[in-house]
CSV table of C-alpha atoms and ligand atoms in Angstrom, one decimal:
chain,number,residue,atom,x,y,z
A,1,MET,CA,-110.7,-72.1,81.9
A,2,SER,CA,-112.6,-69.0,81.0
A,3,ARG,CA,-112.1,-67.8,77.5
A,4,ILE,CA,-110.6,-64.3,77.0
A,5,ALA,CA,-111.4,-61.9,74.2
A,6,TYR,CA,-109.6,-58.8,73.2
A,7,VAL,CA,-112.1,-55.9,72.9
A,8,ASN,CA,-110.9,-52.4,72.1
A,9,GLY,CA,-107.6,-52.4,74.0
A,10,ARG,CA,-108.5,-54.8,76.8
A,11,TYR,CA,-108.3,-58.6,77.4
A,12,LEU,CA,-111.5,-59.5,79.1
A,13,PRO,CA,-113.3,-62.7,80.3
A,14,PHE,CA,-116.1,-63.6,77.8
A,15,ALA,CA,-118.8,-62.6,80.3
A,16,GLU,CA,-117.4,-59.0,80.3
A,17,ALA,CA,-116.4,-58.9,76.6
A,18,THR,CA,-119.0,-56.6,75.2
A,19,VAL,CA,-119.4,-54.0,72.5
A,20,HIS,CA,-121.5,-50.9,72.5
A,21,VAL,CA,-125.1,-51.1,71.3
A,22,GLU,CA,-124.4,-48.5,68.7
A,23,ASP,CA,-121.4,-50.3,67.3
A,24,ARG,CA,-121.8,-50.1,63.5
A,25,GLY,CA,-120.7,-53.7,63.3
A,26,TYR,CA,-123.7,-54.7,65.4
A,27,GLN,CA,-126.2,-52.3,63.7
A,28,PHE,CA,-125.1,-52.3,60.1
A,29,SER,CA,-122.7,-55.2,59.7
A,30,ASP,CA,-120.3,-52.4,58.8
A,31,GLY,CA,-117.1,-54.2,59.3
A,32,VAL,CA,-114.7,-56.8,58.1
A,33,TYR,CA,-113.1,-59.9,59.6
A,34,GLU,CA,-110.4,-62.5,59.3
A,35,VAL,CA,-110.1,-66.1,60.4
A,36,CYS,CA,-106.6,-67.5,60.7
A,37,GLU,CA,-105.7,-71.1,61.5
A,38,VAL,CA,-103.5,-71.7,64.5
A,39,LYS,CA,-101.2,-74.7,64.3
A,40,GLY,CA,-98.7,-75.6,67.0
A,41,GLY,CA,-99.2,-72.2,68.5
A,42,HIS,CA,-98.3,-70.5,65.2
A,43,LEU,CA,-100.5,-68.5,62.9
A,44,VAL,CA,-100.9,-70.0,59.5
A,45,ASP,CA,-100.2,-67.7,56.6
A,46,GLU,CA,-100.7,-64.6,58.8
A,47,PRO,CA,-99.0,-62.2,56.4
A,48,MET,CA,-101.5,-63.0,53.7
A,49,HIS,CA,-104.5,-62.7,56.1
A,50,MET,CA,-103.2,-59.3,57.2
A,51,ARG,CA,-102.8,-58.2,53.5
A,52,ARG,CA,-106.4,-59.3,52.8
A,53,LEU,CA,-107.6,-57.5,56.0
A,54,GLN,CA,-105.9,-54.3,54.8
A,55,ARG,CA,-107.5,-54.7,51.4
A,56,SER,CA,-111.0,-55.3,52.9
A,57,LEU,CA,-110.7,-52.3,55.2
A,58,GLY,CA,-109.5,-50.2,52.2
A,59,GLU,CA,-112.5,-51.2,50.1
A,60,LEU,CA,-114.8,-50.1,52.9
A,61,LYS,CA,-112.8,-47.0,53.7
A,62,ILE,CA,-112.3,-48.1,57.3
A,63,ALA,CA,-109.0,-47.1,58.9
A,64,MET,CA,-106.5,-49.7,60.1
A,65,PRO,CA,-107.4,-49.7,63.8
A,66,MET,CA,-103.7,-49.9,64.9
A,67,SER,CA,-100.3,-50.6,63.4
A,68,LEU,CA,-99.9,-54.0,61.7
A,69,ALA,CA,-97.2,-54.8,64.3
A,70,ALA,CA,-99.5,-54.0,67.2
A,71,LEU,CA,-102.3,-56.1,65.6
A,72,ARG,CA,-100.0,-59.1,65.3
A,73,VAL,CA,-99.1,-58.8,69.0
A,74,VAL,CA,-102.8,-58.7,69.9
A,75,LEU,CA,-103.5,-61.8,67.8
A,76,ARG,CA,-100.7,-63.7,69.4
A,77,GLU,CA,-101.6,-62.6,72.9
A,78,THR,CA,-105.2,-63.7,72.4
A,79,VAL,CA,-104.0,-67.1,71.2
A,80,ARG,CA,-101.7,-67.3,74.2
A,81,ARG,CA,-104.2,-66.2,76.8
A,82,ASN,CA,-106.7,-68.8,75.5
A,83,ARG,CA,-103.9,-71.5,75.5
A,84,VAL,CA,-104.7,-72.3,71.9
A,85,CYS,CA,-102.2,-74.7,70.3
A,86,ASP,CA,-104.3,-75.9,67.4
A,87,GLY,CA,-107.4,-73.9,66.5
A,88,LEU,CA,-108.5,-70.6,65.1
A,89,VAL,CA,-108.1,-66.9,65.8
A,90,TYR,CA,-110.9,-64.5,64.8
A,91,LEU,CA,-110.4,-60.8,64.2
A,92,GLN,CA,-113.2,-58.3,63.6
A,93,VAL,CA,-112.9,-54.6,62.8
A,94,SER,CA,-116.0,-52.5,62.6
A,95,ARG,CA,-116.3,-48.8,61.7
A,96,GLY,CA,-116.8,-48.1,65.4
A,97,VAL,CA,-119.4,-46.6,67.6
A,98,ALA,CA,-121.5,-43.6,66.5
A,99,ARG,CA,-125.1,-42.4,66.8
A,100,ARG,CA,-127.1,-44.5,64.4
A,101,ASP,CA,-127.0,-43.0,60.9
A,102,HIS,CA,-126.3,-44.9,57.7
A,103,ALA,CA,-123.7,-42.5,56.4
A,104,PHE,CA,-120.1,-42.8,57.8
A,105,PRO,CA,-119.5,-41.3,61.2
A,106,ALA,CA,-117.2,-38.3,61.7
A,107,THR,CA,-113.7,-38.7,60.6
A,108,GLY,CA,-111.6,-39.9,63.5
A,109,THR,CA,-114.2,-42.3,64.9
A,110,ALA,CA,-112.1,-45.1,66.2
A,111,PRO,CA,-112.8,-48.5,64.5
A,112,SER,CA,-113.8,-51.3,67.0
A,113,VAL,CA,-111.5,-54.3,67.3
A,114,VAL,CA,-112.5,-57.7,68.7
A,115,VAL,CA,-110.2,-60.8,68.7
A,116,THR,CA,-111.2,-64.2,70.0
A,117,ALA,CA,-109.4,-67.6,69.7
A,118,ARG,CA,-110.5,-71.1,70.2
A,119,SER,CA,-109.1,-74.6,70.1
A,120,ALA,CA,-110.1,-77.1,67.5
A,121,ASP,CA,-110.3,-80.9,67.9
A,122,ARG,CA,-107.8,-82.1,65.3
A,123,THR,CA,-108.8,-85.8,65.8
A,124,ALA,CA,-112.4,-84.9,65.1
A,125,ALA,CA,-111.4,-82.8,62.1
A,126,GLU,CA,-109.4,-85.7,60.6
A,127,ARG,CA,-112.4,-88.0,61.2
A,128,VAL,CA,-114.6,-85.7,59.2
A,129,ALA,CA,-112.0,-85.5,56.4
A,130,ALA,CA,-111.7,-89.2,56.3
A,131,ALA,CA,-115.4,-89.5,55.8
A,132,GLY,CA,-115.8,-86.5,53.5
A,133,ILE,CA,-118.7,-84.0,53.6
A,134,ALA,CA,-122.0,-83.6,51.8
A,135,VAL,CA,-122.8,-80.3,50.0
A,136,ILE,CA,-126.0,-78.9,48.8
A,137,THR,CA,-126.5,-76.2,46.2
A,138,VAL,CA,-128.4,-73.0,46.8
A,139,PRO,CA,-129.2,-70.0,44.5
A,140,GLU,CA,-126.5,-67.2,44.7
A,141,ASN,CA,-128.2,-64.3,46.4
A,142,ARG,CA,-125.3,-62.3,47.8
A,143,TRP,CA,-124.2,-58.8,46.8
A,144,ASP,CA,-121.5,-58.5,44.1
A,145,ARG,CA,-118.6,-57.5,46.4
A,146,VAL,CA,-118.1,-60.9,48.1
A,147,ASP,CA,-114.4,-60.4,47.4
A,148,ILE,CA,-114.5,-58.2,50.5
A,149,LYS,CA,-114.4,-60.2,53.7
A,150,ALA,CA,-117.3,-58.3,55.2
A,151,ILE,CA,-119.1,-59.4,58.4
A,152,ALA,CA,-122.4,-59.1,56.5
A,153,LEU,CA,-123.0,-62.8,56.1
A,154,LEU,CA,-126.8,-63.3,56.3
A,155,PRO,CA,-127.1,-65.2,52.9
A,156,ASN,CA,-124.1,-67.4,54.1
A,157,VAL,CA,-125.8,-68.0,57.4
A,158,LEU,CA,-129.1,-69.0,55.7
A,159,ALA,CA,-127.3,-71.2,53.2
A,160,LYS,CA,-125.3,-73.0,55.9
A,161,GLN,CA,-128.5,-73.6,57.9
A,162,ALA,CA,-130.2,-75.0,54.8
A,163,ALA,CA,-127.2,-77.4,54.4
A,164,LYS,CA,-127.5,-78.4,58.0
A,165,ASP,CA,-131.2,-79.0,57.7
A,166,GLN,CA,-130.6,-81.4,54.9
A,167,GLY,CA,-127.8,-83.3,56.7
A,168,ALA,CA,-125.0,-81.6,54.7
A,169,LYS,CA,-122.0,-79.6,55.9
A,170,GLU,CA,-121.7,-76.9,53.3
A,171,ALA,CA,-123.8,-75.1,50.7
A,172,TRP,CA,-122.4,-74.0,47.3
A,173,PHE,CA,-123.9,-70.9,45.8
A,174,VAL,CA,-124.9,-71.2,42.2
A,175,GLY,CA,-125.5,-68.2,39.9
A,176,LYS,CA,-128.4,-67.8,37.5
A,177,ASP,CA,-126.0,-68.9,34.8
A,178,GLY,CA,-125.7,-72.4,36.4
A,179,TYR,CA,-122.1,-71.8,37.6
A,180,VAL,CA,-120.9,-72.5,41.1
A,181,THR,CA,-119.4,-69.4,42.8
A,182,GLU,CA,-118.2,-70.7,46.2
A,183,GLY,CA,-119.3,-72.2,49.5
A,184,SER,CA,-121.0,-70.4,52.3
A,185,SER,CA,-117.7,-70.3,54.2
A,186,SER,CA,-115.3,-72.0,51.8
A,187,ASN,CA,-114.0,-72.0,48.2
A,188,ALA,CA,-115.3,-74.7,45.9
A,189,TRP,CA,-113.2,-77.1,43.7
A,190,ILE,CA,-113.7,-80.1,41.5
A,191,ILE,CA,-111.4,-82.5,39.7
A,192,SER,CA,-112.5,-83.5,36.3
A,193,ARG,CA,-112.6,-87.1,34.9
A,194,ASP,CA,-109.3,-86.3,33.1
A,195,GLY,CA,-107.6,-85.1,36.3
A,196,LYS,CA,-107.8,-81.3,35.9
A,197,VAL,CA,-108.2,-79.4,39.1
A,198,ILE,CA,-110.9,-76.7,38.5
A,199,THR,CA,-111.8,-73.7,40.6
A,200,ARG,CA,-113.4,-70.3,39.8
A,201,PRO,CA,-111.0,-67.4,39.2
A,202,ALA,CA,-110.8,-65.1,42.2
A,203,ASP,CA,-112.7,-62.2,40.6
A,204,HIS,CA,-115.4,-60.3,42.4
A,205,GLY,CA,-117.7,-63.4,42.4
A,206,ILE,CA,-115.8,-65.1,45.3
A,207,LEU,CA,-113.6,-64.4,48.2
A,208,ARG,CA,-110.0,-65.0,47.4
A,209,GLY,CA,-109.4,-67.6,50.1
A,210,ILE,CA,-105.9,-67.7,51.6
A,211,THR,CA,-106.2,-71.5,51.6
A,212,ARG,CA,-107.1,-71.3,47.9
A,213,THR,CA,-104.0,-69.2,47.2
A,214,VAL,CA,-101.7,-71.5,49.1
A,215,LEU,CA,-103.2,-74.5,47.5
A,216,LEU,CA,-102.3,-73.2,44.0
A,217,LYS,CA,-98.7,-73.7,45.1
A,218,VAL,CA,-99.4,-77.2,46.4
A,219,LEU,CA,-101.0,-78.2,43.1
A,220,LYS,CA,-97.9,-77.0,41.3
A,221,SER,CA,-95.6,-79.0,43.6
A,222,GLN,CA,-97.7,-82.1,42.9
A,223,GLY,CA,-97.6,-81.6,39.2
A,224,LEU,CA,-101.4,-81.2,39.0
A,225,GLU,CA,-103.0,-79.3,36.1
A,226,LEU,CA,-105.0,-76.3,37.2
A,227,GLU,CA,-107.9,-74.8,35.3
A,228,GLU,CA,-109.0,-71.6,36.8
A,229,ARG,CA,-112.5,-71.2,35.3
A,230,PRO,CA,-116.1,-71.4,36.5
A,231,PHE,CA,-117.7,-74.8,36.6
A,232,THR,CA,-121.4,-75.8,36.5
A,233,VAL,CA,-123.4,-77.9,38.9
A,234,GLU,CA,-123.7,-80.6,36.3
A,235,GLU,CA,-119.9,-80.7,35.9
A,236,ALA,CA,-119.6,-81.0,39.7
A,237,TYR,CA,-122.1,-83.9,39.8
A,238,ALA,CA,-120.0,-85.7,37.1
A,239,ALA,CA,-116.6,-84.8,38.7
A,240,ARG,CA,-114.1,-87.5,39.8
A,241,GLU,CA,-113.5,-85.6,43.0
A,242,ALA,CA,-114.7,-82.4,44.8
A,243,PHE,CA,-113.5,-80.5,47.8
A,244,VAL,CA,-113.7,-77.2,49.6
A,245,THR,CA,-110.9,-75.1,51.1
A,246,SER,CA,-110.9,-72.7,54.1
A,247,ALA,CA,-108.7,-71.7,57.0
A,248,SER,CA,-110.8,-73.8,59.4
A,249,GLN,CA,-111.2,-76.9,57.2
A,250,VAL,CA,-107.9,-76.7,55.2
A,251,VAL,CA,-108.8,-79.1,52.3
A,252,MET,CA,-112.0,-81.0,53.0
A,253,PRO,CA,-113.1,-83.7,50.6
A,254,VAL,CA,-116.7,-83.5,49.3
A,255,VAL,CA,-118.3,-86.9,48.7
A,256,GLN,CA,-121.9,-85.9,47.9
A,257,ILE,CA,-123.5,-83.0,46.1
A,258,ASP,CA,-127.3,-82.6,46.3
A,259,GLY,CA,-127.5,-86.2,47.4
A,260,ARG,CA,-125.5,-87.6,44.5
A,261,PRO,CA,-122.3,-89.4,45.2
A,262,ILE,CA,-119.1,-87.8,43.8
A,263,GLY,CA,-116.7,-90.2,42.2
A,264,ASN,CA,-117.1,-93.5,44.1
A,265,GLY,CA,-118.7,-91.6,47.0
A,266,ALA,CA,-115.5,-91.7,49.2
A,267,PRO,CA,-112.9,-88.9,49.7
A,268,GLY,CA,-110.7,-88.6,46.6
A,269,LEU,CA,-107.0,-89.5,46.5
A,270,VAL,CA,-106.0,-86.1,45.1
A,271,ALA,CA,-108.0,-84.1,47.7
A,272,THR,CA,-106.6,-86.3,50.5
A,273,ALA,CA,-103.0,-85.8,49.2
A,274,LEU,CA,-103.5,-82.1,49.0
A,275,ARG,CA,-104.8,-82.0,52.5
A,276,GLN,CA,-101.8,-84.0,53.7
A,277,ASP,CA,-99.3,-81.7,52.0
A,278,PHE,CA,-100.9,-78.4,52.6
A,279,HIS,CA,-99.0,-77.2,55.6
A,280,GLN,CA,-95.6,-77.9,54.0
A,281,HIS,CA,-96.5,-74.9,51.7
A,282,SER,CA,-98.1,-72.6,54.3
A,283,GLU,CA,-96.1,-70.1,56.4
A,284,LEU,CA,-96.2,-70.7,60.1
A,285,VAL,CA,-95.4,-67.4,61.9
B,301,LIG,N1,-115.3,-68.1,50.8
B,301,LIG,C1,-116.0,-67.7,51.8
B,301,LIG,C2,-117.4,-67.1,51.6
B,301,LIG,C3,-115.5,-67.8,53.1
B,301,LIG,O1,-116.3,-67.4,54.2
B,301,LIG,C4,-114.2,-68.3,53.3
B,301,LIG,C5,-113.7,-68.5,54.7
B,301,LIG,O2,-114.3,-68.2,55.7
B,301,LIG,C6,-113.5,-68.8,52.2
B,301,LIG,C7,-114.1,-68.6,51.0
B,301,LIG,C8,-112.1,-69.4,52.4
B,301,LIG,O3,-111.2,-68.4,52.7
B,301,LIG,P1,-109.9,-68.7,53.6
B,301,LIG,O4,-109.2,-69.9,52.8
B,301,LIG,O5,-109.1,-67.5,53.6
B,301,LIG,O6,-110.4,-69.2,54.9
């Protein structure tokens, strides 16, 4: 089955799904995106993703490309046309097409919208979660507005490739102060020896992950103690458990950081239980 993408008002086979060479997303990474999990044909926590989208657009002064209601229809239609039951839907909005010039184009330039959807292999994902993933640490080298879900992801791309080159699945950025900020495409968490769940506050230093936000509710429901504070790499090495969260990985146990085993080197009980419970607390719409 040929995959279908939504591009600026049309549903097109991938081979024809193209954007203009002077699209500002292509030339300047001048745009934002969202990735939403699809489960049983439903979008997971879509209202929160849409709120974050509106915030990201607002921070970059890009207009909403269409009404929220219309956008929600496009997301669903793209999921449906690609027959995605379990997987991901990707939405990108750029500042649109204009003659190349750094400053914003004329008011009224239409933002470009692209939506794609793809199926995920749940069994394979569960296999990965059952084994846990390895993480490396890399120096934080991103701009200081990573709270905006911008499509400018070059440091993240390089960090992820460094992880891959070292046989790991994720890279955690570490600031000059020795504190972990977040993963290249996930939020970072540890569980201390005394059972406290620790993650960095969602200030400008990290993206406020939707999975992170929902997980705070799951922690509460399980009676776990949360400490929202930065943690160092040394604390992470000594942690009982570690894990990452993202829409595509949900809760993914981390079993190794920079080659050192975390806890007993197997996925932790708490991270595993959080993963199991997660969707009871997420909104399927
Ligand atoms: N941090 C970064 C840098 C990300 O790219 C992502 C997701 O792609 C996240 C955190 C997790 O966000 P969410 O849970 O909304 O997927």
